[in-house]
Coordinates of C-alpha atoms in Angstrom, one line a residue:
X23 CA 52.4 -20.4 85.0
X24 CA 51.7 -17.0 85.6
X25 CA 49.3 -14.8 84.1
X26 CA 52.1 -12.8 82.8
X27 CA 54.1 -15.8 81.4
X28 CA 50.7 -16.6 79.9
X29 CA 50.7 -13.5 77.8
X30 CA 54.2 -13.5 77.0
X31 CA 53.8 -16.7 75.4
X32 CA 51.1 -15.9 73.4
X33 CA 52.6 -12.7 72.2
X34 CA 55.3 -14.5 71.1
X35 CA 53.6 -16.9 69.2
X36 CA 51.4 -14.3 67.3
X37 CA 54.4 -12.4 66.7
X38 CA 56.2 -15.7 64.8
X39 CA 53.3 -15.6 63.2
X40 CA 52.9 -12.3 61.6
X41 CA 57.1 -12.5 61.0
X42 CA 57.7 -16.0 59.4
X43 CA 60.5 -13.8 56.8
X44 CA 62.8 -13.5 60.3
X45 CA 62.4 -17.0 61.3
X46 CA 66.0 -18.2 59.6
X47 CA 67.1 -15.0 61.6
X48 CA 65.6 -16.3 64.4
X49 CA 67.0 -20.0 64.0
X50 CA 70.9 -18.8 63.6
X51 CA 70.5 -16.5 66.8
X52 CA 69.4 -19.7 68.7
X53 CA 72.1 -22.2 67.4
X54 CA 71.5 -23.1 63.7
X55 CA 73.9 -24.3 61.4
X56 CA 75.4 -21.7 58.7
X57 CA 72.9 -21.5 56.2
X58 CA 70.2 -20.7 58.4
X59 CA 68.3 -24.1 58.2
X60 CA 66.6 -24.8 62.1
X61 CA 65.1 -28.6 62.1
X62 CA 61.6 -28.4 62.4
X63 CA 59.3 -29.5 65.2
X64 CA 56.3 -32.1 64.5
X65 CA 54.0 -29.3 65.7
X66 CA 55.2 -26.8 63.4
X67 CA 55.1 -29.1 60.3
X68 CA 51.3 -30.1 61.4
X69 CA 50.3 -26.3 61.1
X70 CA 52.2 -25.7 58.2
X71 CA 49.8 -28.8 56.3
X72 CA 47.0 -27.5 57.9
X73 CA 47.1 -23.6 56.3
X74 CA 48.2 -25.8 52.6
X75 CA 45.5 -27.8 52.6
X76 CA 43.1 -24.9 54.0
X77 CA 44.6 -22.8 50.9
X78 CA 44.0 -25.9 48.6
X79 CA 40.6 -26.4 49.8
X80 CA 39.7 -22.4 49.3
X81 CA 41.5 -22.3 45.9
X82 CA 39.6 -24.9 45.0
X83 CA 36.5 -23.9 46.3
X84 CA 36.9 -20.2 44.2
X85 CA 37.3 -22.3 41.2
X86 CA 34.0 -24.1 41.5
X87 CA 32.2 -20.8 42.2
X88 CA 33.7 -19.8 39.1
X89 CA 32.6 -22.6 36.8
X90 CA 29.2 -22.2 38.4
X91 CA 28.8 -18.8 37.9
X92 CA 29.9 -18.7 34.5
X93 CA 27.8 -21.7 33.8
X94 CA 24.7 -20.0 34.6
X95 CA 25.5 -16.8 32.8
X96 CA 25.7 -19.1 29.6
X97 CA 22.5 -20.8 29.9
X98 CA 21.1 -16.8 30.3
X99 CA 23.1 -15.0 28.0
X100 CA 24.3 -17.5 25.7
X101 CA 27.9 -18.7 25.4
X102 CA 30.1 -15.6 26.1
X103 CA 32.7 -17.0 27.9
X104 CA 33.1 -20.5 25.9
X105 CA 35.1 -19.2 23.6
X106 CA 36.1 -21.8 20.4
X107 CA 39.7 -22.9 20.6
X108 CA 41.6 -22.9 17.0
X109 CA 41.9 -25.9 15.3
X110 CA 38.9 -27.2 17.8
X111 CA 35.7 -27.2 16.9
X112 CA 32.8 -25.1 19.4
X113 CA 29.8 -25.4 20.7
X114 CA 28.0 -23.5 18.5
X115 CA 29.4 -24.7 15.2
X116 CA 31.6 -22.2 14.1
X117 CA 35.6 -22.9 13.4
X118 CA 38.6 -21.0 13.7
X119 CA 40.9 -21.5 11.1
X120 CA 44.3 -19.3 10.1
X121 CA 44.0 -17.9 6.3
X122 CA 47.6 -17.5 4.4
X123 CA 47.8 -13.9 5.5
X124 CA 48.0 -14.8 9.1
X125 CA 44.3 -13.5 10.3
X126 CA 41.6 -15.5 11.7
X127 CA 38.7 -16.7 9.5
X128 CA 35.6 -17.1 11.2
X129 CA 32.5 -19.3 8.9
X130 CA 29.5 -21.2 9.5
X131 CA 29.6 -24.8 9.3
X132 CA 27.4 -27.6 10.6
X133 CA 24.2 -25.7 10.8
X134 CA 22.3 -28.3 8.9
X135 CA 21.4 -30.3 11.7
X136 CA 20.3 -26.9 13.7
X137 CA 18.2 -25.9 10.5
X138 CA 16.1 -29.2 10.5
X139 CA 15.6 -29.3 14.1
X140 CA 13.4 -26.1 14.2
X141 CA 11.2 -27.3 11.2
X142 CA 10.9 -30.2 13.0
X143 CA 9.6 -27.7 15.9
X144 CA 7.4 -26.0 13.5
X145 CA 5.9 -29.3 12.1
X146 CA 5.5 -30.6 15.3
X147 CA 3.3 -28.0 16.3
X148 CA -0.1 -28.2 15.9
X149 CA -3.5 -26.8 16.6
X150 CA -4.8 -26.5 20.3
X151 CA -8.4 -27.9 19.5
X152 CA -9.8 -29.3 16.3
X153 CA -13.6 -29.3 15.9
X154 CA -14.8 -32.4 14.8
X155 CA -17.9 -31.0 12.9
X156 CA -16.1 -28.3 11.7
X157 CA -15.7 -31.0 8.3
X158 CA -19.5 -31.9 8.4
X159 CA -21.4 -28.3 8.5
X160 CA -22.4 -26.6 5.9
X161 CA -22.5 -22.9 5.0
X162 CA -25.0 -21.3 3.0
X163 CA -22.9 -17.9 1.8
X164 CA -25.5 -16.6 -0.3
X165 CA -28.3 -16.4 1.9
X166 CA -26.5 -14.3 4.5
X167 CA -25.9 -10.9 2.8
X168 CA -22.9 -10.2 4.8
X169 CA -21.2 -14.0 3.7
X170 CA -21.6 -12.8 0.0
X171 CA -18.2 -11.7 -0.4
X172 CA -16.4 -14.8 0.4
X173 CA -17.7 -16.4 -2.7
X174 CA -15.6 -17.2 -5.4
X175 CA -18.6 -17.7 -8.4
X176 CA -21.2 -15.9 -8.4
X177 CA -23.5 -18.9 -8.1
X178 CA -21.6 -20.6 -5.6
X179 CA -24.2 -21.6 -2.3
X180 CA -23.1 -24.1 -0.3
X181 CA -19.7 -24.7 1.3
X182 CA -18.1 -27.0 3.7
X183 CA -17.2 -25.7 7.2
X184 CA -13.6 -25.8 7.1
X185 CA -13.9 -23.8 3.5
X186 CA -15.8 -21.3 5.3
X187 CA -12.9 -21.1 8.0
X188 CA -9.6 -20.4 5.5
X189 CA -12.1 -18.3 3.8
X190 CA -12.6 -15.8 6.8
X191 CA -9.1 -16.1 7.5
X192 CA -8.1 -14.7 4.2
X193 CA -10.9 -12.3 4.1
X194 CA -9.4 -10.7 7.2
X195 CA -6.1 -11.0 6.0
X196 CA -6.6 -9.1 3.1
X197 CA -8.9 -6.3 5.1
X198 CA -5.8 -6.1 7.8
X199 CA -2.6 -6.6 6.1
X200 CA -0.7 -4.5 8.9
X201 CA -1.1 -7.8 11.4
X202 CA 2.5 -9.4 9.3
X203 CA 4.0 -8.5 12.8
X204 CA 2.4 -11.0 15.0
X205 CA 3.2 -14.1 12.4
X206 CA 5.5 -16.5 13.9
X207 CA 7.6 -17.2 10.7
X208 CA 8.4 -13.8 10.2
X209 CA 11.9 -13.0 9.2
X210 CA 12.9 -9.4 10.4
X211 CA 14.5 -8.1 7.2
X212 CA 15.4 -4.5 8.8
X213 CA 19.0 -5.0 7.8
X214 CA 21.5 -2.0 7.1
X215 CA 24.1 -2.9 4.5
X216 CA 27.9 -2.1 6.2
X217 CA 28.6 -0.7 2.8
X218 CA 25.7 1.9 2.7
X219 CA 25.5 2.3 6.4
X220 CA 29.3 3.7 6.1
X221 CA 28.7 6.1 3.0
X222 CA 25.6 7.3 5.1
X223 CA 27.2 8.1 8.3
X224 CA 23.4 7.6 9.8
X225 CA 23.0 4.4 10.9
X226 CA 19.1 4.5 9.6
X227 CA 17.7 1.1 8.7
X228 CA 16.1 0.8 5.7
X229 CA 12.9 -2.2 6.1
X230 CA 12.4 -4.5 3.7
X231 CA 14.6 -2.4 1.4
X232 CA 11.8 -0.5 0.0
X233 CA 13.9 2.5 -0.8
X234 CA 16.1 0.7 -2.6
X235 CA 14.2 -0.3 -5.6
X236 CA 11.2 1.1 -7.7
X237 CA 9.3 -1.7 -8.2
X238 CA 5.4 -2.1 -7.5
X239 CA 5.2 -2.3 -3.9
X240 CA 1.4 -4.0 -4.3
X241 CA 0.0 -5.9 -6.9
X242 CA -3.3 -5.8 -8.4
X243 CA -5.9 -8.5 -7.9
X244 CA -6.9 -11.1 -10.5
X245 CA -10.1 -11.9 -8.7
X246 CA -13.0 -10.6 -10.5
X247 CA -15.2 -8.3 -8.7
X248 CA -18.5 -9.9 -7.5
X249 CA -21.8 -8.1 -7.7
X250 CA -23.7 -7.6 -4.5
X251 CA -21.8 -5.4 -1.6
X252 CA -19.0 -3.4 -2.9
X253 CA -16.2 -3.4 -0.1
X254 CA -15.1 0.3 0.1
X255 CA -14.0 2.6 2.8
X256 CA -14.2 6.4 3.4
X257 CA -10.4 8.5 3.6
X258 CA -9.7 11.8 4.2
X259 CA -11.6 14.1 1.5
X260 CA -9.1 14.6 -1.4
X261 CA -9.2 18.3 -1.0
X262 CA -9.2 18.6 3.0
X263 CA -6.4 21.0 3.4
X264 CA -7.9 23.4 1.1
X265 CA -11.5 22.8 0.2
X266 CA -13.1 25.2 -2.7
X267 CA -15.5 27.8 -2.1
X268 CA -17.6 27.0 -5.1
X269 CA -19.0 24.0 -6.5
X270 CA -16.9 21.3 -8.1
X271 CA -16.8 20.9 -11.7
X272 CA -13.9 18.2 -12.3
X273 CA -11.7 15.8 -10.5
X274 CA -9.1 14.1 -12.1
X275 CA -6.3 11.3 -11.3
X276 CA -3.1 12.1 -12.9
X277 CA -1.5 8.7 -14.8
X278 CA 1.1 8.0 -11.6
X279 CA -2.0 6.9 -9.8
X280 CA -0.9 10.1 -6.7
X281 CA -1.3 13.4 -8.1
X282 CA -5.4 14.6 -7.8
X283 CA -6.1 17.9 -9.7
X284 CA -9.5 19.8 -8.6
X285 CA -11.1 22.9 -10.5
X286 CA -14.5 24.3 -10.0
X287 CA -16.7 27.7 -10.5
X288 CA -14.2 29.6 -7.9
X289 CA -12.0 29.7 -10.6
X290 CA -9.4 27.8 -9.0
X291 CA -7.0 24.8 -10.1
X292 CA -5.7 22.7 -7.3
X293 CA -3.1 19.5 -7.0
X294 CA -3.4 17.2 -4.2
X295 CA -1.2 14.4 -3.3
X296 CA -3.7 11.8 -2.3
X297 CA -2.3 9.3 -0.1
X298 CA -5.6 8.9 1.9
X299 CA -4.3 10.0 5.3
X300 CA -3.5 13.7 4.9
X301 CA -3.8 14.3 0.6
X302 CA -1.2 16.9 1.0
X303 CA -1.9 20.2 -1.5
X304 CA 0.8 20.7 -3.9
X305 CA 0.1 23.9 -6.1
X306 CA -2.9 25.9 -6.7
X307 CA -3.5 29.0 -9.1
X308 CA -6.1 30.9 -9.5
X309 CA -7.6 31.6 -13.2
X310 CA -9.2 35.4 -12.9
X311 CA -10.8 35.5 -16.1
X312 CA -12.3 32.0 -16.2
X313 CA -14.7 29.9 -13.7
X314 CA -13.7 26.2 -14.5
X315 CA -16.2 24.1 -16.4
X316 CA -13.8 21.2 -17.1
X317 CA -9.9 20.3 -16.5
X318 CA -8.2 17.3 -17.5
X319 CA -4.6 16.1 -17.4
X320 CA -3.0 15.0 -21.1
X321 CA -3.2 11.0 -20.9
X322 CA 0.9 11.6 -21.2
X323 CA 0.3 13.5 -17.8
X324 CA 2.4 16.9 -19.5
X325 CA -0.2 19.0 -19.4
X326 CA -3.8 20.6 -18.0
X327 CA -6.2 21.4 -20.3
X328 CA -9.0 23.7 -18.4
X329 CA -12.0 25.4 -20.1
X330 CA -14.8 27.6 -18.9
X331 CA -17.8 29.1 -20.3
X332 CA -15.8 31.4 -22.3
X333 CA -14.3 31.7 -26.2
X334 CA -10.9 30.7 -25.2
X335 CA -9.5 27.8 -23.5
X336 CA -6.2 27.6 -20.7
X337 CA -3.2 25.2 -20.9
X338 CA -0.9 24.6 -17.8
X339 CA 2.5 22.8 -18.9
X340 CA 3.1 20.9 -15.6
X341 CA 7.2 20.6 -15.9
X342 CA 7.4 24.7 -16.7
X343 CA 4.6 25.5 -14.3
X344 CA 3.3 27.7 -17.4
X345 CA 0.3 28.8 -18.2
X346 CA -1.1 29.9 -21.8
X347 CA -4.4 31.0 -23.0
X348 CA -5.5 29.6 -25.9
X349 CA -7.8 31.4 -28.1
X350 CA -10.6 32.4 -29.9
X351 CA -10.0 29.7 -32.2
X352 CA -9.3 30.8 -36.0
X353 CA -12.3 30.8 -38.2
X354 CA -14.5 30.1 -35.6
X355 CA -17.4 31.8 -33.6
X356 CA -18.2 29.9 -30.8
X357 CA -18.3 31.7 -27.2
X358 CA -17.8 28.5 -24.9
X359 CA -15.6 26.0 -25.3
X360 CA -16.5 24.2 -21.7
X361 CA -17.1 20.7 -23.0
X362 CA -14.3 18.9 -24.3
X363 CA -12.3 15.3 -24.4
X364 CA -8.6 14.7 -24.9
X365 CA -7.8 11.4 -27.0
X366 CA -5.7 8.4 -25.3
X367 CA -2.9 9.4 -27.2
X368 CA -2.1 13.0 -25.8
X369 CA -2.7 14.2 -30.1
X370 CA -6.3 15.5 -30.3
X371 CA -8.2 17.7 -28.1
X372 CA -12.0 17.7 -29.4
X373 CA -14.3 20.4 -28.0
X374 CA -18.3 20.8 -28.7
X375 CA -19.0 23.8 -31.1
X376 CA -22.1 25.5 -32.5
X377 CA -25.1 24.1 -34.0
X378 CA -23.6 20.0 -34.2
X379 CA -20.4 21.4 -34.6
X380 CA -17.4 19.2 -33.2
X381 CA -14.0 20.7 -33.3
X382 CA -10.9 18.9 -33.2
X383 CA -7.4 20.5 -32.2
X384 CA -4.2 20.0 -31.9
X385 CA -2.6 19.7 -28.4
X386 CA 1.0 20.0 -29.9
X387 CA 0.4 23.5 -31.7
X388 CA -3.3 24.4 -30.0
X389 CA -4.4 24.9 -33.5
X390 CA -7.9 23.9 -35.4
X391 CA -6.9 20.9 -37.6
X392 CA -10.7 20.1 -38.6
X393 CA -14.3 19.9 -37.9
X394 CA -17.1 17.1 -37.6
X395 CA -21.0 18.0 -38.3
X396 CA -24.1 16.5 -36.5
X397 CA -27.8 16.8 -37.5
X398 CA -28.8 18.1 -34.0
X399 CA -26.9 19.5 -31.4
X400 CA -23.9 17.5 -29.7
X401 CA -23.7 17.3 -26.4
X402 CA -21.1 15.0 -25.2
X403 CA -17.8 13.3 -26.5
X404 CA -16.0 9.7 -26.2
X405 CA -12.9 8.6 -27.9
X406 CA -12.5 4.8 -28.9
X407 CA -9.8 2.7 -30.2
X408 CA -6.7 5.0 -29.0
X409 CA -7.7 8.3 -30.1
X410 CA -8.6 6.7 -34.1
X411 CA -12.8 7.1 -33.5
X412 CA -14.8 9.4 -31.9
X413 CA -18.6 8.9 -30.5
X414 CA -20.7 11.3 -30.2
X415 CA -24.4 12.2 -29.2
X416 CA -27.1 15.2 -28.5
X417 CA -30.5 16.0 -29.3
X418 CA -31.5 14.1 -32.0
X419 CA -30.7 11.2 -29.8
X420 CA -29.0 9.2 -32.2
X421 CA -25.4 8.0 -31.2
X422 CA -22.6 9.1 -33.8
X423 CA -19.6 7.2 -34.8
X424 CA -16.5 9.0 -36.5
X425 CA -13.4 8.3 -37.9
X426 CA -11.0 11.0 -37.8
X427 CA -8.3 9.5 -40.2
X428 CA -11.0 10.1 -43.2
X429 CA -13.1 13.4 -41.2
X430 CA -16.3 11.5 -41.5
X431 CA -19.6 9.7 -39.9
X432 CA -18.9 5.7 -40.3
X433 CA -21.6 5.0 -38.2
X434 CA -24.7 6.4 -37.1
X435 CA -27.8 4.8 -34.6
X436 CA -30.5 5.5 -32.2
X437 CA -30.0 5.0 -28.8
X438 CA -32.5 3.2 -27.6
X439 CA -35.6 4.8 -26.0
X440 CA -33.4 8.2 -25.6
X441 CA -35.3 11.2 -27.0
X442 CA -31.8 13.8 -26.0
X443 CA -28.4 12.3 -25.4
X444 CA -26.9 14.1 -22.5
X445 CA -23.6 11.9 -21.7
X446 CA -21.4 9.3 -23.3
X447 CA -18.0 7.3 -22.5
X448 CA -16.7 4.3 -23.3
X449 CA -14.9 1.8 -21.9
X450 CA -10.8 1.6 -21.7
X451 CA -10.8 -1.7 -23.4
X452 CA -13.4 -0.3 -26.1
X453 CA -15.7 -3.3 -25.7
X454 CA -18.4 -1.5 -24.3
X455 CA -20.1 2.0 -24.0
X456 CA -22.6 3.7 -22.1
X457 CA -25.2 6.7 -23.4
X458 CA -27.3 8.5 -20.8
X459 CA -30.0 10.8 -21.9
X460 CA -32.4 13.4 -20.1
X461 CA -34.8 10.9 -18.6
X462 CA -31.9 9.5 -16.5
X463 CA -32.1 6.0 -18.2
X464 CA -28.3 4.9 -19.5
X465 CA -28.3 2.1 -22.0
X466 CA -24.8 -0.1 -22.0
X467 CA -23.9 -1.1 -25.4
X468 CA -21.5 -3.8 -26.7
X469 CA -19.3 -1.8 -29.1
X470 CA -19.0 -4.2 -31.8
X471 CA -22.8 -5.3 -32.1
X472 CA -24.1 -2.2 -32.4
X473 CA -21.6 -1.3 -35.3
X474 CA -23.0 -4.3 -36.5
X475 CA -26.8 -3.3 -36.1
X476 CA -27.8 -4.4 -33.2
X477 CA -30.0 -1.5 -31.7
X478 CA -30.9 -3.3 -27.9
X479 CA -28.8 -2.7 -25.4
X480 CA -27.0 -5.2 -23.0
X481 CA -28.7 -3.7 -19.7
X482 CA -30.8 -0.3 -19.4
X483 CA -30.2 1.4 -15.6
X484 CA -32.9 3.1 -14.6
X485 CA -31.8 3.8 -11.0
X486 CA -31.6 7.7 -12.0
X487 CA -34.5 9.7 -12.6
X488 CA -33.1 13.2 -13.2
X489 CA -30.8 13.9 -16.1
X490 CA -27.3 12.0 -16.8
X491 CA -24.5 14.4 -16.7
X492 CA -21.4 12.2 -16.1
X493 CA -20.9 8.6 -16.1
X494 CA -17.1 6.9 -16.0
X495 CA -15.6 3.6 -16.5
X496 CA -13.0 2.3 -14.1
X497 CA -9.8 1.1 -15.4
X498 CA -10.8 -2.6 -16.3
X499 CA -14.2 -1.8 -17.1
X500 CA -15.8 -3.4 -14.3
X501 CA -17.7 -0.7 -12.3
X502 CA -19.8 2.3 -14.3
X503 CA -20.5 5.4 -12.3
X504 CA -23.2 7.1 -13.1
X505 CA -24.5 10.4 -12.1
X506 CA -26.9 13.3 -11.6
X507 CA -26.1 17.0 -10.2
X508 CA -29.9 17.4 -10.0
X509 CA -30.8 15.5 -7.1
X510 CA -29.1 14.7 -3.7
X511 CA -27.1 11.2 -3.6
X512 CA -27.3 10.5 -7.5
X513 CA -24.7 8.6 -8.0
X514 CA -24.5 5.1 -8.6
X515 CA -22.4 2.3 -9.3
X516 CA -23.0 -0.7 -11.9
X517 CA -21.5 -4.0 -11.6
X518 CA -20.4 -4.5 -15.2
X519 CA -20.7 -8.4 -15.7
X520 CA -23.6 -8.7 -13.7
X521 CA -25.4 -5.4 -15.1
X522 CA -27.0 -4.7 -11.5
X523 CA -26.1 -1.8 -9.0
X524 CA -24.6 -2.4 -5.9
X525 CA -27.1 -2.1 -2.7
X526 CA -24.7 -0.9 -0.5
X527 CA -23.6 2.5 -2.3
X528 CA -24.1 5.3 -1.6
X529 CA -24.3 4.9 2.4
X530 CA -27.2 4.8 4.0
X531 CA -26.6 7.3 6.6
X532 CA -24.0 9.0 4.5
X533 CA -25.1 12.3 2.4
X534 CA -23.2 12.2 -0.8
X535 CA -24.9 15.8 -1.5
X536 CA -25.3 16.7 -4.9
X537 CA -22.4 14.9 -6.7
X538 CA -21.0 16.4 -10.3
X539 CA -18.1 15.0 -11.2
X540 CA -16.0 11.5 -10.6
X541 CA -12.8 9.6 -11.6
X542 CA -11.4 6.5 -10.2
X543 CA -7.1 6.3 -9.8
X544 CA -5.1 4.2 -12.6
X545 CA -5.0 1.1 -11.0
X546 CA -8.4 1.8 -9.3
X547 CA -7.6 1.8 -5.6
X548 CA -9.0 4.8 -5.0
X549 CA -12.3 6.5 -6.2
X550 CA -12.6 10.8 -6.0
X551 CA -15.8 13.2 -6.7
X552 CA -16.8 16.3 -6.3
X553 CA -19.9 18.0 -5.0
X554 CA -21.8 21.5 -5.0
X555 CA -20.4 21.8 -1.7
X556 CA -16.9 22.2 -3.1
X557 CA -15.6 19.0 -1.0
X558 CA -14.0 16.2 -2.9
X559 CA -15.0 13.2 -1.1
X560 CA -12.1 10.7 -1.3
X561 CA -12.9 6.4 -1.4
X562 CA -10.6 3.3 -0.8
X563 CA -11.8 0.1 -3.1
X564 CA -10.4 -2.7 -1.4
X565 CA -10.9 -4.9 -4.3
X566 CA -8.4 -3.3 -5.9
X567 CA -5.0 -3.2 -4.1
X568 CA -3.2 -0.7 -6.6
X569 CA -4.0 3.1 -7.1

């Protein structure tokens, strides 16, 4: 056969080929019967298997790739393409079933099984390493300084080596309470109801849904606080954003445990909002006529009363943002009025007069509503059982007790080994009180025995050596400040229970300066004082865990 022949052939074949619709065309024009059917040869049925089972073996070859591939996007992604069938239960527990309105209800079910196999993962898992003599040591927490404050009595010595362990654990738990993140059990409770998300239009989630309720978001220890090392930590000073140019006279919490006032000899009154980060400033006004002695909120936390070295006295209503002066008072003479004391109960203001004089006004009307009489000279104030007694002392050195129901002296001794009385307070529960005098000694009374005769003291703190001007009980009578304006870094703290001061205040390498005034938050979180350099130094107590 010829080349040509050759090519002709194959021509033709490629061209029955590409045109199999013109094969029953084909077959009538070469002698096939009237409906176009040509019997087939033996080769062409042969290829004709061949390209089915080629086509079978390709189809089925796409449908394995297929399963595979969605097989391993499962075990990556999860089960997107295995879709539950209705009336068929899936793979991961849920079932489709058709409600009476004709939609498809989707719920849980069988998750029981799946609940108790991961706490079975979570019992199952257990510590890498035990130590063996971990059970058999023992820890002498009292003779280490620094182990002190993982005892739980105050005579407790020795304890076993795994007590030591949880007992470090929770120490640093309670120091670092922003670790919650890296616990394992941790549920992630970030969670935007579809009902609030759609009124908000935002999309913001809300954690832990602390927005959505006013409850206390800490709650105060029950612990009591042990004597030793006091744990504490220095914050941003209270008045940082604006700090005064004169010395500071007061500092006071407001009863919400947040707001801070400051006043001092620049004749200013300033708000903070102490948060211990950046103690924002809220207001401050500026008294022309009067540098600031003393301020201090109402207990009902209406009103500021402020007085200076002057015959009248200031009010600022804190909802009106008013301010009133108040004064002279009527019948009276005196030309200060800078020492003073507001009752628990918001109803009697009580400032130090003339010549023993103590007068008593009304913070409703500002008005003189009566007078007390000492031998000497008062000097300082302190109002027991709710604003019903008042205690006063001065330079006789004999400690007064009045009740202002009947106007008159109840009770009246001398405080031990004091020759002038230069401060007094008491304690919120009224159980006990402290009297400082000249000689920087401060004597700490129980209430009831010495209404009862009892003339020695509990404890006498002679850490002080210049005169007491200001001491201050916290809010559940367990620390007493004390302190001096006389002398660089005299102020102190007493451990209440244990009558001794703690070692590790003030700082070492820390200059308090000279410190005049003090006042620790409501829930006692936070401790605030002021010094001659007009700086309000601003303290964390991580006993306590409310402000």
């Amino acid at each position: 056969m010829s080349l040509i022949s050759q090519n002709a052939f194959i021509n033709k074949k490629e061209k029955q080929d590409e045109e199999p619709a013109n094969e029953s065309s084909l077959a009538i024009a070469e002698g096939g019967n009237e409906l176009g059917e040509k019997p087939e040869s033996l080769a062409s049925k042969k290829k004709k298997n061949r390209k089915k089972r080629n086509r079978e073996i390709d189809e089925k070859s796409r449908l394995e790739q297929e399963r595979e591939m969605k097989r391993l996007e499962s075990s990556l992604f999860g089960t997107l393409y295995s879709l539950p069938e209705f009336g068929k239960e899936a793979e991961v527990g849920f079932v489709l079933q058709k409600s009476a309105g004709d939609e498809m209800v989707v719920y849980k079910e069988n998750l029981d099984a799946q609940v108790e196999e991961e706490e079975d993962v979570k019992a199952e898992r257990e510590p890498v390493w035990v130590d063996e003599e971990e059970e058999k040591a023992e820890i002498n927490i009292l003779k280490v300084r620094r182990l002190r404050k993982l005892r739980k009595e105050a005579e407790e010595e020795l304890i076993s080596g795994k007590d030591y362990v949880a007992r470090l654990r929770a120490q640093h738990a309670k120091l670092n309470p922003g670790t919650e993140w890296a616990q394992i059990d941790r549920k992630d409770n970030n969670i935007v109801d579809s009902d609030d998300e759609s009124d908000s239009g935002s999309g913001v989630t809300v954690g832990d849904d602390v927005l959505r309720y006013n409850d206390e978001l800490v709650v105060k220890s029950d612990v009591k606080l042990l004597p030793g090392l006091l744990e504490y930590s220095r914050l941003m000073d209270a008045n940082g954003e604006e700090p005064s140019n004169g010395p500071i006279n007061s500092v006071h919490f407001h009863r919400n445990g947040q707001l801070l006032l400051t006043a001092g000899l620049d004749k200013r009154l300033s708000f903070f909002q102490v948060d211990g980060k950046r103690n924002t400033k809220v207001q401050s006004m500026f008294i022309e006529d009067c540098p600031i002695h003393k301020a201090s909120f109402l207990p009902d936390g209406s009103q500021v009363i402020l007085s200076g070295r002057r015959k009248f006295f200031y009010t600022f209503d804190l909802v009106k943002s008013a301010v009133d002066k108040i004064g002279p008072l009527t019948g009276r003479e005196e030309r200060s009025l800078e020492v003073f004391e507001v009752s628990p109960d918001s109803k009697t203001i009580a400032f130090i007069g003339n010549e023993g004089y103590i007068l008593l006004v009304s913070s409703r009307t500002k008005e003189l509503i009566g007078t007390l009489k000492m031998n000497g000279t008062a000097r300082s104030l302190a109002f027991v059982d709710g604003g019903q007694q008042l205690m006063s002392s001065g330079g006789d050195g004999q400690v007064y007790s009045w009740d202002l129901r009947m106007r008159r002296c109840i009770h009246k001794a001398v405080d031990e080994g004091c020759i002038t009385g230069s401060a007094l307070c008491a304690s919120p529960d009224n159980t006990f009180f402290a009297a400082g005098s000249n000689s920087g000694i401060v004597n700490i009374y129980k209430r009831e025995e010495f209404l009862g005769g009892k003339r020695k003291p509990l404890k006498t703190i002679e850490s002080l050596t210049t005169t007491v001007n200001f001491m201050k009980f916290n809010h559940d009578a367990q620390i007493l400040a004390i302190c001096s304006n006389m002398k660089k870094n005299s102020l102190k703290l007493v451990h209440i229970p244990s009558f001794s001061v703690f070692s590790n205040w003030p700082a070492p390498r820390f200059s308090l300066q000279y410190p005049r005034c003090l006042d620790f938050s409501p829930g006692g979180g936070f401790m605030a004082f002021g010094n001659a350099a007009g700086k309000v130094l601003l303290y964390k107590l991580h006993h306590y865990q409310k402000a």
